[in-house]
């Protein structure tokens, strides 16, 4: 890796891109650090090779009027983002997963989790204790919310400033490797959420010594954009390409979920996302299956074309929004785009991927959104009922168990888990958790106040949070906000929670037995709506089988044409002839041949 500290027994190489500085000094140690002049080379690079450096040794960089600052490519920053980095020997950990080559993407059932709130201990090692639960559930992949080192002890992860350093609030880098190793040993893929559209507001020193890292020609909600297309952007692009390769090669993740790529400003002939995908496919993707998942509000199907075994997929917000309108009745905000024809929008996502494929968006003032997606196989799309955004960006972090009637939620769950697309489950959803998942962070001083006040202003237009009622919105910086978001695992085996858990397990057993084996060559679908709340979908699976769905998202029974084939599953009372009960669904399969 051309960035950062590269450990070697004979001499460790330290390398920093600081084009704004004529001289840089490396400081080794903390109490009385040893100061070493770095040699300035071409292109703004500074380098030093130092003997007798040991793993764990602290190091930082100092400039004429600034410092010490951590390494932007630090592999470990155990004392948080404003303190020195620590040298890591990337080859010290003895992996047990050498036979692991990944899993085909069509087998994926993804479980999104936040390491800090997934368990009471909130560590990488504690997460290992829950992997057997996920295997029994029927999950085949876990997706970790961002781990890049952030300021403080708690954060969603989207405020990271050291993209190569797994946050020490959860443990040391070798602990993360143990988690990945343990998951692979159980047949689980491990995906990581990465943020390449901005840096967090505390602990980012790049502008002091490498202002070329940002491009003021593009302004974003976080200020000047990361420089992917301006002068000196080649080094910046390399930084992120190597970051992607680092997580996949050195930390052995099976893929990355790339956050909000619509917020990446890049007018280059080759978008940075495409460049990363090509680097992954031609590098680690040649030896094992590696997958990339995008979050992209623009619904750019053109970015999702595949020419290798490395899957390129996208979170399907359209599917979530249509589901949400159908089961909760909420129609404000971005749900306005789905309120007029929610069943039609859901049917289109189930059969063609995106609901918006170039149509005007009311929520976006009539702007056209999306590109045609029906030509893509359905495993290109990752639908969900809940995720960190859709729960945590609510003022009170409510889950669907508090927003929807149980029978509606049971039907939506079955539709999600028995469709050919790759489903995503948010932690705790499988046992009907009723605990919130709130927005939390750990900033100090004026920044903490700005975040708290901004959060309350965000919801000021809602009647229930106007005026003094804004005080009801939890303070993101308060520790109790974070603690309230931890999963209540003791609930999972009791009462309605146990029933939800068995519902998910049963559906995922059925999916694994009857649907997944038929998806290796892809799946495509067609849909119709029945009235305002009925959906009829037929899928042609890769082996030639035909899977049929009839779903009635209504409080009233409805007439449906009976589907051909063998009945696989039903929700609500068993269908009577051509009638589906309220909140009823039926799945049938016509086997090939």
Short mmCIF file of C-alpha atoms in Angstrom, two decimals, residues 29 40 52 72 78 95 108 126-127 131-132 161 192 200 226 290 294 374 386 467 510 560 580 586 593:
data_model
loop_
_atom_site.label_atom_id
_atom_site.label_comp_id
_atom_site.label_asym_id
_atom_site.label_seq_id
_atom_site.Cartn_x
_atom_site.Cartn_y
_atom_site.Cartn_z
CA UNK A 29 6.56 7.57 20.65
CA UNK A 40 10.52 15.13 0.34
CA UNK A 52 13.75 -0.86 15.29
CA UNK A 72 -4.67 9.58 7.36
CA UNK A 78 -6.23 3.36 19.67
CA UNK A 95 -6.01 -16.62 9.51
CA UNK A 108 -27.07 -13.75 -0.03
CA UNK A 126 -18.88 -9.95 21.42
CA UNK A 127 -20.44 -10.00 17.95
CA UNK A 131 -23.04 -15.59 14.75
CA UNK A 132 -24.59 -18.97 15.50
CA UNK A 161 -12.04 10.49 9.36
CA UNK A 192 -18.53 -3.51 5.23
CA UNK A 200 -16.49 13.60 9.47
CA UNK A 226 -13.50 15.08 -2.01
CA UNK A 290 -16.18 -10.30 -3.91
CA UNK A 294 -24.18 0.76 -3.88
CA UNK A 374 -35.77 -4.43 -16.10
CA UNK A 386 -35.97 -1.66 7.68
CA UNK A 467 -41.94 24.40 19.89
CA UNK A 510 -38.25 -22.14 2.56
CA UNK A 560 -57.50 -12.76 -7.09
CA UNK A 580 -57.34 -13.71 -0.47
CA UNK A 586 -50.09 -16.90 -1.54
CA UNK A 593 -40.20 -29.65 -16.74
#
